[in-house]
Amino acid sequence: MAKSKVITKKQQKKQQQGGSLRRKETAQDQSYTVPQLIEQAHNLLAQQHFEQAIRKLDHALALEPENREARELAGIAECEEGDVEKGRAHLQQLISQPAAESTQPPASASPYLYLAQTALSPQEALQHYESALQVLQRRLESMTSGATAAATGNEGMSGIAQEQGEEETEQEVRKECVMALVAMVEIWMSDLCFEPDAPTQCNTLISRALHISPDDPDALLTLASIRMSESNPREAAEIVVRVADAVLRVAERLEMKADELEKVQAQLQAQVDADADFTLDESETTDLELPPMQTRYLVTRLLLEHSDFVRALKMVDTIRGEDDEDVEGCYLEGWGWYCRGKALEDGVASAETETGDEGTVRVEECYMEALGSLMECQSLHAQQSHPDEGILAHVNELVAELEGKGVKVDVGDDDDDEGEDGEGDVEMS
């Protein structure tokens, strides 16, 4: 009982300190202007300090209830903090209240996107996504007209576009459009899949996405999913391979650039040491970028689904190279090697067709690689308390199956224990 009282007193003291801190913060806020409060809220949101940001924005709205930026940020902050109902109320008020200039919509698509993601029905979500697209497409048109005006010397027309361009590039806006359209397709393929016009809607929406960004990987992968739903696996596989090859080309070029940059930096250091003039051409580094991890997970899974194991494992290499402790990447590596070995064992694939950069592989080698990756995945899953129990259940199932086949992995304390062929850490009984 004594211990319980001590804890209670500590908790009370902590609550009192928190209350005192909030009162102090509130008193400080009284001296700030609304623009200052909004700027502070932006910084707090960027750091995911949602509760503090909400307090700043509540004070800003108390001073200026019609401030649209403060209202939008408050809605977003409340949604992120977990009070979706309150956040939606802010955003609904924002899109329903008249703007300063006639029927001008919100300056950003964020209110519509958040309302779509928290919608109470698929129809409501589709409506908000369409509204978001209208805002984004107007922004694209403004950027395009701004670029044209700049080229012709008409700076008056390009002023707004230039100002927006400082915050967001045209490519980023195109990506937002694509993601909204992809989300709409997913609604038609899931919640509304039994509607008679679902196939037509899916094809129309993905055509819009590809018109905006023809080579966008997420749009192309969605098109592949549509083709699979239409029982057209051949075209779906071709699309997935197209995306995979594009990503792998970027990965190869990035690796080459990294090697070149390392050589140039070594030359630079040598020149500096020799007191000579030498400068690094920044254009040589380029701005190539791989798609997000989630996109590469999906590409890998689709490649495995289409039995393209060599490409799938190359895609996994881009994930593991970026983060060698990524649980899902490690799982996909193990699953990929298992599927490759299983196809060879069942005669679905031959050793000749399953030839990659490492040469012809055997069933035993595939299973050894698989077990090593899957056991590593078990370890990483436990260390990180990873929330996806489905991955762990599948990994445990595969490990049990491989061990039942007599596959073994010897984990040595150091790499010096490996055999001459470099596979001293694995064996198959």
Tab-separated table of C-alpha atoms in Angstrom:
chain	number	residue	atom	x	y	z
A	1	MET	CA	0.000	0.000	0.000
A	2	ALA	CA	2.864	2.357	0.826
A	3	LYS	CA	4.302	1.827	-2.623
A	4	SER	CA	0.957	2.626	-4.213
A	5	LYS	CA	0.746	5.911	-2.296
A	6	VAL	CA	4.250	6.890	-3.417
A	7	ILE	CA	3.332	6.254	-7.059
A	8	THR	CA	0.127	8.251	-6.678
A	9	LYS	CA	2.009	11.193	-5.230
A	10	LYS	CA	4.495	11.057	-8.088
A	11	GLN	CA	1.702	10.973	-10.607
A	12	GLN	CA	-0.025	13.919	-8.921
A	13	LYS	CA	3.225	15.865	-8.930
A	14	LYS	CA	3.745	15.088	-12.622
A	15	GLN	CA	0.198	16.202	-13.435
A	16	GLN	CA	0.695	19.406	-11.452
A	17	GLN	CA	3.961	20.078	-13.291
A	18	GLY	CA	2.250	19.408	-16.620
A	19	GLY	CA	-0.577	21.755	-15.744
A	20	SER	CA	1.878	24.406	-14.636
A	21	LEU	CA	3.810	24.015	-17.903
A	22	ARG	CA	0.619	24.340	-19.967
A	23	ARG	CA	-0.421	27.458	-18.054
A	24	LYS	CA	3.032	28.952	-18.629
A	25	GLU	CA	2.824	28.058	-22.315
A	26	THR	CA	-0.661	29.587	-22.565
A	27	ALA	CA	0.559	32.773	-20.905
A	28	GLN	CA	3.417	32.972	-23.418
A	29	ASP	CA	0.996	32.433	-26.313
A	30	GLN	CA	-0.871	35.582	-25.306
A	31	SER	CA	2.058	37.640	-26.590
A	32	TYR	CA	2.205	35.939	-30.002
A	33	THR	CA	0.417	37.050	-33.145
A	34	VAL	CA	-1.688	34.595	-35.167
A	35	PRO	CA	0.988	34.203	-37.904
A	36	GLN	CA	3.553	33.429	-35.195
A	37	LEU	CA	1.251	30.835	-33.598
A	38	ILE	CA	0.637	29.212	-36.986
A	39	GLU	CA	4.367	29.078	-37.733
A	40	GLN	CA	5.001	27.459	-34.341
A	41	ALA	CA	2.200	24.960	-35.042
A	42	HIS	CA	3.804	24.041	-38.382
A	43	ASN	CA	7.086	23.289	-36.605
A	44	LEU	CA	5.356	21.248	-33.893
A	45	LEU	CA	3.406	19.236	-36.491
A	46	ALA	CA	6.636	18.491	-38.348
A	47	GLN	CA	7.988	17.065	-35.084
A	48	GLN	CA	4.714	15.152	-34.469
A	49	HIS	CA	4.010	17.135	-31.275
A	50	PHE	CA	0.303	17.196	-32.061
A	51	GLU	CA	-1.049	18.123	-28.618
A	52	GLN	CA	1.166	21.196	-28.358
A	53	ALA	CA	0.312	22.203	-31.918
A	54	ILE	CA	-3.407	21.938	-31.119
A	55	ARG	CA	-3.042	24.325	-28.177
A	56	LYS	CA	-1.280	26.870	-30.393
A	57	LEU	CA	-3.955	26.563	-33.063
A	58	ASP	CA	-6.838	26.754	-30.593
A	59	HIS	CA	-5.437	30.072	-29.377
A	60	ALA	CA	-4.965	31.277	-32.975
A	61	LEU	CA	-8.587	30.414	-33.779
A	62	ALA	CA	-9.780	32.145	-30.622
A	63	LEU	CA	-8.133	35.302	-31.962
A	64	GLU	CA	-9.135	34.789	-35.615
A	65	PRO	CA	-11.994	32.262	-36.000
A	66	GLU	CA	-12.064	32.755	-39.777
A	67	ASN	CA	-8.365	32.023	-40.307
A	68	ARG	CA	-8.386	29.229	-42.899
A	69	GLU	CA	-4.807	28.072	-42.420
A	70	ALA	CA	-5.228	27.744	-38.664
A	71	ARG	CA	-8.523	25.860	-39.164
A	72	GLU	CA	-6.929	23.447	-41.637
A	73	LEU	CA	-3.921	22.768	-39.403
A	74	ALA	CA	-6.193	22.263	-36.384
A	75	GLY	CA	-8.226	19.669	-38.299
A	76	ILE	CA	-5.101	17.812	-39.395
A	77	ALA	CA	-3.558	17.944	-35.914
A	78	GLU	CA	-6.724	16.601	-34.265
A	79	CYS	CA	-6.936	13.733	-36.780
A	80	GLU	CA	-3.276	12.842	-36.233
A	81	GLU	CA	-3.680	13.072	-32.449
A	82	GLY	CA	-6.579	10.609	-32.630
A	83	ASP	CA	-9.669	12.773	-32.179
A	84	VAL	CA	-10.951	12.123	-35.708
A	85	GLU	CA	-14.428	13.467	-34.971
A	86	LYS	CA	-13.095	16.809	-33.807
A	87	GLY	CA	-10.622	16.961	-36.668
A	88	ARG	CA	-13.351	16.278	-39.220
A	89	ALA	CA	-15.483	19.023	-37.669
A	90	HIS	CA	-12.698	21.561	-38.257
A	91	LEU	CA	-12.190	20.402	-41.838
A	92	GLN	CA	-15.914	20.290	-42.625
A	93	GLN	CA	-16.257	23.841	-41.326
A	94	LEU	CA	-13.297	24.882	-43.478
A	95	ILE	CA	-14.700	23.565	-46.757
A	96	SER	CA	-18.223	24.792	-46.026
A	97	GLN	CA	-17.430	28.329	-44.875
A	98	PRO	CA	-17.178	30.973	-47.618
A	99	ALA	CA	-13.651	32.078	-48.393
A	100	ALA	CA	-12.560	35.681	-48.620
A	101	GLU	CA	-13.001	35.675	-52.408
A	102	SER	CA	-16.371	34.297	-53.573
A	103	THR	CA	-16.281	30.502	-53.811
A	104	GLN	CA	-12.516	30.071	-53.612
A	105	PRO	CA	-11.675	26.530	-52.338
A	106	PRO	CA	-9.134	25.760	-49.591
A	107	ALA	CA	-5.573	26.604	-50.629
A	108	SER	CA	-4.509	22.960	-50.301
A	109	ALA	CA	-6.002	19.555	-50.972
A	110	SER	CA	-5.200	18.325	-47.459
A	111	PRO	CA	-8.670	18.998	-45.942
A	112	TYR	CA	-10.349	16.923	-48.643
A	113	LEU	CA	-7.735	14.167	-48.427
A	114	TYR	CA	-8.092	13.852	-44.641
A	115	LEU	CA	-11.888	13.841	-44.940
A	116	ALA	CA	-11.635	11.138	-47.617
A	117	GLN	CA	-9.370	8.972	-45.477
A	118	THR	CA	-11.730	9.265	-42.488
A	119	ALA	CA	-14.949	9.096	-44.513
A	120	LEU	CA	-17.963	7.277	-43.109
A	121	SER	CA	-18.877	5.714	-46.469
A	122	PRO	CA	-17.108	4.874	-49.743
A	123	GLN	CA	-19.300	7.366	-51.601
A	124	GLU	CA	-18.247	10.166	-49.247
A	125	ALA	CA	-14.591	9.200	-49.668
A	126	LEU	CA	-14.884	9.286	-53.466
A	127	GLN	CA	-16.521	12.712	-53.309
A	128	HIS	CA	-13.727	14.166	-51.168
A	129	TYR	CA	-10.989	12.595	-53.304
A	130	GLU	CA	-12.564	14.161	-56.402
A	131	SER	CA	-12.629	17.554	-54.668
A	132	ALA	CA	-8.968	17.132	-53.718
A	133	LEU	CA	-8.150	16.343	-57.339
A	134	GLN	CA	-9.848	19.541	-58.505
A	135	VAL	CA	-7.603	21.563	-56.171
A	136	LEU	CA	-4.465	19.668	-57.239
A	137	GLN	CA	-5.227	19.927	-60.953
A	138	ARG	CA	-5.797	23.689	-60.641
A	139	ARG	CA	-2.403	23.885	-58.991
A	140	LEU	CA	-0.852	21.912	-61.850
A	141	GLU	CA	-2.441	24.246	-64.394
A	142	SER	CA	-1.102	27.223	-62.453
A	143	MET	CA	2.396	25.744	-62.444
A	144	THR	CA	2.230	24.996	-66.166
A	145	SER	CA	0.945	28.459	-67.040
A	146	GLY	CA	3.557	29.937	-64.715
A	147	ALA	CA	6.336	28.090	-66.544
A	148	THR	CA	4.957	29.274	-69.904
A	149	ALA	CA	4.701	32.854	-68.641
A	150	ALA	CA	8.261	32.755	-67.356
A	151	ALA	CA	9.455	31.512	-70.741
A	152	THR	CA	7.651	34.345	-72.519
A	153	GLY	CA	8.686	36.977	-70.004
A	154	ASN	CA	5.208	37.571	-68.551
A	155	GLU	CA	6.172	37.585	-64.865
A	156	GLY	CA	2.802	38.831	-63.708
A	157	MET	CA	1.157	35.573	-64.655
A	158	SER	CA	3.933	33.424	-63.235
A	159	GLY	CA	4.131	35.027	-59.798
A	160	ILE	CA	1.657	32.721	-58.084
A	161	ALA	CA	3.108	29.603	-59.677
A	162	GLN	CA	6.628	30.608	-58.658
A	163	GLU	CA	5.495	31.182	-55.080
A	164	GLN	CA	3.827	27.750	-54.970
A	165	GLY	CA	6.852	26.156	-56.615
A	166	GLU	CA	8.989	27.197	-53.683
A	167	GLU	CA	6.912	24.921	-51.475
A	168	GLU	CA	6.011	22.066	-53.816
A	169	THR	CA	7.341	20.902	-57.171
A	170	GLU	CA	5.202	19.976	-60.153
A	171	GLN	CA	6.317	16.360	-59.814
A	172	GLU	CA	5.145	16.277	-56.198
A	173	VAL	CA	1.719	17.625	-57.160
A	174	ARG	CA	1.446	15.042	-59.928
A	175	LYS	CA	2.274	12.338	-57.380
A	176	GLU	CA	-0.483	13.595	-55.058
A	177	CYS	CA	-2.957	13.422	-57.959
A	178	VAL	CA	-1.899	9.863	-58.751
A	179	MET	CA	-2.195	8.718	-55.139
A	180	ALA	CA	-5.710	10.185	-54.866
A	181	LEU	CA	-6.775	8.407	-58.067
A	182	VAL	CA	-5.185	5.135	-56.912
A	183	ALA	CA	-7.078	5.423	-53.612
A	184	MET	CA	-10.310	5.852	-55.567
A	185	VAL	CA	-9.540	2.750	-57.644
A	186	GLU	CA	-8.937	0.779	-54.445
A	187	ILE	CA	-12.371	1.803	-53.153
A	188	TRP	CA	-14.010	0.570	-56.371
A	189	MET	CA	-12.016	-2.676	-56.198
A	190	SER	CA	-12.946	-3.349	-52.562
A	191	ASP	CA	-15.986	-1.653	-51.007
A	192	LEU	CA	-17.769	-1.121	-54.326
A	193	CYS	CA	-16.472	-4.144	-56.247
A	194	PHE	CA	-19.986	-5.584	-56.765
A	195	GLU	CA	-21.322	-2.397	-58.356
A	196	PRO	CA	-22.119	-2.907	-62.077
A	197	ASP	CA	-19.937	0.024	-63.178
A	198	ALA	CA	-16.939	-0.881	-60.973
A	199	PRO	CA	-14.763	-2.160	-63.873
A	200	THR	CA	-15.490	0.938	-65.964
A	201	GLN	CA	-14.767	3.265	-63.034
A	202	CYS	CA	-11.454	1.526	-62.281
A	203	ASN	CA	-10.241	1.787	-65.877
A	204	THR	CA	-11.360	5.416	-66.181
A	205	LEU	CA	-9.618	6.453	-62.973
A	206	ILE	CA	-6.357	4.657	-63.717
A	207	SER	CA	-6.336	6.176	-67.216
A	208	ARG	CA	-6.555	9.603	-65.600
A	209	ALA	CA	-3.645	8.730	-63.315
A	210	LEU	CA	-1.455	7.504	-66.175
A	211	HIS	CA	-2.321	10.582	-68.229
A	212	ILE	CA	-0.991	12.735	-65.383
A	213	SER	CA	2.112	10.594	-64.801
A	214	PRO	CA	2.617	7.819	-67.389
A	215	ASP	CA	5.550	6.141	-65.645
A	216	ASP	CA	4.363	6.385	-62.043
A	217	PRO	CA	5.048	2.974	-60.416
A	218	ASP	CA	2.008	3.090	-58.111
A	219	ALA	CA	-0.313	3.858	-61.013
A	220	LEU	CA	1.197	1.070	-63.126
A	221	LEU	CA	0.994	-1.447	-60.275
A	222	THR	CA	-2.644	-0.520	-59.778
A	223	LEU	CA	-3.213	-1.096	-63.489
A	224	ALA	CA	-1.620	-4.533	-63.049
A	225	SER	CA	-4.069	-5.279	-60.216
A	226	ILE	CA	-6.968	-4.237	-62.452
A	227	ARG	CA	-5.744	-6.545	-65.214
A	228	MET	CA	-5.499	-9.422	-62.727
A	229	SER	CA	-9.089	-8.760	-61.618
A	230	GLU	CA	-10.043	-8.943	-65.304
A	231	SER	CA	-8.391	-12.389	-65.562
A	232	ASN	CA	-5.592	-11.040	-67.718
A	233	PRO	CA	-2.486	-12.257	-65.846
A	234	ARG	CA	-0.189	-12.027	-68.865
A	235	GLU	CA	-0.650	-8.279	-69.311
A	236	ALA	CA	-0.488	-7.820	-65.527
A	237	ALA	CA	2.862	-9.627	-65.417
A	238	GLU	CA	4.214	-7.488	-68.265
A	239	ILE	CA	3.290	-4.325	-66.382
A	240	VAL	CA	4.900	-5.538	-63.148
A	241	VAL	CA	8.106	-6.463	-65.018
A	242	ARG	CA	8.104	-3.009	-66.657
A	243	VAL	CA	7.935	-1.345	-63.239
A	244	ALA	CA	10.527	-3.671	-61.722
A	245	ASP	CA	13.023	-3.130	-64.542
A	246	ALA	CA	12.624	0.656	-64.242
A	247	VAL	CA	13.280	0.529	-60.486
A	248	LEU	CA	16.255	-1.803	-60.896
A	249	ARG	CA	17.757	0.499	-63.551
A	250	VAL	CA	17.549	3.387	-61.088
A	251	ALA	CA	19.142	1.232	-58.367
A	252	GLU	CA	21.986	0.299	-60.735
A	253	ARG	CA	22.577	3.908	-61.730
A	254	LEU	CA	22.545	5.011	-58.087
A	255	GLU	CA	25.127	2.362	-57.259
A	256	MET	CA	27.302	3.491	-60.163
A	257	LYS	CA	26.947	7.133	-59.096
A	258	ALA	CA	27.907	6.214	-55.532
A	259	ASP	CA	31.066	4.507	-56.799
A	260	GLU	CA	31.872	7.465	-59.070
A	261	LEU	CA	31.245	9.951	-56.268
A	262	GLU	CA	33.542	8.013	-53.962
A	263	LYS	CA	36.306	8.142	-56.581
A	264	VAL	CA	35.750	11.857	-57.192
A	265	GLN	CA	35.828	12.567	-53.451
A	266	ALA	CA	39.078	10.625	-53.166
A	267	GLN	CA	40.517	12.690	-56.014
A	268	LEU	CA	39.259	15.845	-54.356
A	269	GLN	CA	40.943	14.942	-51.094
A	270	ALA	CA	44.164	14.169	-52.929
A	271	GLN	CA	44.031	17.533	-54.700
A	272	VAL	CA	43.278	19.336	-51.440
A	273	ASP	CA	46.198	17.574	-49.773
A	274	ALA	CA	48.374	18.802	-52.644
A	275	ASP	CA	47.049	22.374	-52.243
A	276	ALA	CA	45.666	22.322	-55.790
A	277	ASP	CA	42.420	23.802	-57.078
A	278	PHE	CA	39.792	21.097	-57.473
A	279	THR	CA	36.043	21.353	-57.267
A	280	LEU	CA	33.308	18.736	-57.333
A	281	ASP	CA	30.717	19.152	-60.057
A	282	GLU	CA	27.450	18.803	-58.148
A	283	SER	CA	25.613	17.881	-61.352
A	284	GLU	CA	27.463	14.571	-61.302
A	285	THR	CA	25.543	13.413	-58.232
A	286	THR	CA	22.091	13.708	-59.960
A	287	ASP	CA	18.809	13.424	-58.069
A	288	LEU	CA	17.838	9.830	-58.929
A	289	GLU	CA	15.589	8.358	-56.287
A	290	LEU	CA	14.133	4.902	-55.661
A	291	PRO	CA	10.401	4.551	-54.985
A	292	PRO	CA	9.362	4.308	-51.299
A	293	MET	CA	9.835	1.023	-49.468
A	294	GLN	CA	6.090	0.284	-49.550
A	295	THR	CA	6.093	0.441	-53.348
A	296	ARG	CA	9.082	-1.897	-53.558
A	297	TYR	CA	7.418	-4.325	-51.132
A	298	LEU	CA	4.433	-4.441	-53.478
A	299	VAL	CA	6.605	-4.897	-56.584
A	300	THR	CA	8.404	-7.781	-54.881
A	301	ARG	CA	5.176	-9.483	-53.837
A	302	LEU	CA	3.718	-9.147	-57.339
A	303	LEU	CA	6.888	-10.528	-58.929
A	304	LEU	CA	6.731	-13.516	-56.593
A	305	GLU	CA	3.050	-13.944	-57.420
A	306	HIS	CA	4.042	-14.139	-61.105
A	307	SER	CA	6.933	-16.548	-60.322
A	308	ASP	CA	9.596	-14.030	-61.396
A	309	PHE	CA	11.957	-14.988	-58.591
A	310	VAL	CA	15.218	-13.557	-59.965
A	311	ARG	CA	13.761	-10.060	-60.380
A	312	ALA	CA	11.977	-10.323	-57.020
A	313	LEU	CA	15.228	-11.061	-55.202
A	314	LYS	CA	16.990	-8.213	-57.015
A	315	MET	CA	14.188	-5.916	-55.835
A	316	VAL	CA	14.683	-7.213	-52.283
A	317	ASP	CA	18.370	-6.288	-52.594
A	318	THR	CA	17.346	-2.624	-53.005
A	319	ILE	CA	15.330	-2.863	-49.781
A	320	ARG	CA	17.990	-4.690	-47.782
A	321	GLY	CA	20.668	-2.361	-49.129
A	322	GLU	CA	18.734	0.623	-47.802
A	323	ASP	CA	17.907	-0.959	-44.429
A	324	ASP	CA	19.386	-4.357	-43.581
A	325	GLU	CA	17.242	-4.534	-40.424
A	326	ASP	CA	13.927	-4.020	-42.190
A	327	VAL	CA	11.650	-6.865	-41.043
A	328	GLU	CA	9.459	-7.013	-44.143
A	329	GLY	CA	12.448	-6.835	-46.456
A	330	CYS	CA	14.108	-9.701	-44.609
A	331	TYR	CA	10.864	-11.703	-44.740
A	332	LEU	CA	10.470	-11.139	-48.495
A	333	GLU	CA	14.061	-12.223	-49.021
A	334	GLY	CA	13.426	-15.499	-47.201
A	335	TRP	CA	10.072	-16.001	-48.913
A	336	GLY	CA	11.619	-15.279	-52.324
A	337	TRP	CA	14.388	-17.842	-51.893
A	338	TYR	CA	11.865	-20.386	-50.569
A	339	CYS	CA	9.557	-19.873	-53.588
A	340	ARG	CA	12.516	-20.166	-55.935
A	341	GLY	CA	13.629	-23.426	-54.352
A	342	LYS	CA	10.082	-24.787	-54.259
A	343	ALA	CA	9.596	-24.093	-57.982
A	344	LEU	CA	12.819	-25.992	-58.757
A	345	GLU	CA	11.887	-28.861	-56.458
A	346	ASP	CA	8.413	-29.221	-57.994
A	347	GLY	CA	9.753	-29.011	-61.526
A	348	VAL	CA	7.837	-25.802	-62.250
A	349	ALA	CA	11.145	-24.116	-63.092
A	350	SER	CA	14.458	-25.535	-64.273
A	351	ALA	CA	17.950	-24.681	-63.085
A	352	GLU	CA	18.599	-23.131	-66.492
A	353	THR	CA	15.601	-20.774	-66.307
A	354	GLU	CA	16.413	-19.883	-62.708
A	355	THR	CA	19.786	-18.351	-63.524
A	356	GLY	CA	20.634	-14.943	-62.107
A	357	ASP	CA	23.811	-12.960	-61.538
A	358	GLU	CA	24.997	-15.692	-59.180
A	359	GLY	CA	24.718	-18.339	-61.925
A	360	THR	CA	22.649	-21.506	-61.942
A	361	VAL	CA	21.252	-22.343	-58.511
A	362	ARG	CA	20.177	-25.617	-56.937
A	363	VAL	CA	17.218	-26.392	-54.689
A	364	GLU	CA	19.498	-26.902	-51.699
A	365	GLU	CA	21.142	-23.508	-52.152
A	366	CYS	CA	17.763	-21.759	-52.388
A	367	TYR	CA	16.505	-23.405	-49.219
A	368	MET	CA	19.720	-22.597	-47.348
A	369	GLU	CA	19.434	-18.926	-48.312
A	370	ALA	CA	15.759	-18.954	-47.386
A	371	LEU	CA	16.308	-20.435	-43.944
A	372	GLY	CA	19.111	-17.988	-43.152
A	373	SER	CA	16.935	-14.988	-44.047
A	374	LEU	CA	13.849	-16.339	-42.278
A	375	MET	CA	15.746	-17.011	-39.053
A	376	GLU	CA	17.188	-13.498	-39.240
A	377	CYS	CA	13.637	-12.219	-39.712
A	378	GLN	CA	12.541	-14.049	-36.542
A	379	SER	CA	15.331	-12.326	-34.621
A	380	LEU	CA	14.605	-8.853	-36.037
A	381	HIS	CA	10.870	-9.269	-35.404
A	382	ALA	CA	11.528	-10.005	-31.715
A	383	GLN	CA	14.142	-7.255	-31.291
A	384	GLN	CA	11.889	-4.589	-32.794
A	385	SER	CA	8.611	-5.877	-31.291
A	386	HIS	CA	7.279	-5.674	-34.842
A	387	PRO	CA	3.475	-5.332	-34.909
A	388	ASP	CA	2.837	-7.591	-37.935
A	389	GLU	CA	2.111	-10.969	-36.357
A	390	GLY	CA	1.064	-12.340	-39.753
A	391	ILE	CA	4.643	-12.112	-41.015
A	392	LEU	CA	5.951	-13.906	-37.922
A	393	ALA	CA	3.366	-16.698	-38.213
A	394	HIS	CA	4.316	-17.321	-41.854
A	395	VAL	CA	8.036	-17.174	-41.079
A	396	ASN	CA	7.647	-19.702	-38.254
A	397	GLU	CA	5.710	-22.002	-40.592
A	398	LEU	CA	8.377	-21.807	-43.292
A	399	VAL	CA	11.242	-22.318	-40.831
A	400	ALA	CA	9.546	-25.442	-39.448
A	401	GLU	CA	9.029	-26.785	-42.985
A	402	LEU	CA	12.633	-26.150	-44.037
A	403	GLU	CA	14.047	-27.678	-40.867
A	404	GLY	CA	11.770	-30.650	-41.492
A	405	LYS	CA	13.452	-31.025	-44.894
A	406	GLY	CA	16.826	-31.212	-43.152
A	407	VAL	CA	17.994	-27.698	-44.010
A	408	LYS	CA	20.312	-26.295	-41.358
A	409	VAL	CA	21.984	-22.968	-40.722
A	410	ASP	CA	25.096	-22.789	-38.565
A	411	VAL	CA	25.458	-19.330	-37.038
A	412	GLY	CA	29.147	-18.739	-36.333
A	413	ASP	CA	30.607	-16.026	-34.098
A	414	ASP	CA	32.630	-14.555	-36.948
A	415	ASP	CA	32.965	-14.729	-40.703
A	416	ASP	CA	36.363	-16.433	-40.487
A	417	ASP	CA	34.622	-19.754	-39.843
A	418	GLU	CA	33.172	-19.824	-43.365
A	419	GLY	CA	34.385	-22.426	-45.795
A	420	GLU	CA	36.390	-21.680	-48.918
A	421	ASP	CA	33.235	-21.495	-51.026
A	422	GLY	CA	31.822	-18.751	-48.798
A	423	GLU	CA	28.873	-20.894	-47.654
A	424	GLY	CA	30.357	-22.287	-44.492
A	425	ASP	CA	27.414	-20.976	-42.459
A	426	VAL	CA	24.836	-23.174	-44.172
A	427	GLU	CA	24.427	-26.866	-44.763
A	428	MET	CA	21.766	-29.330	-45.773
A	429	SER	CA	21.566	-32.777	-44.281
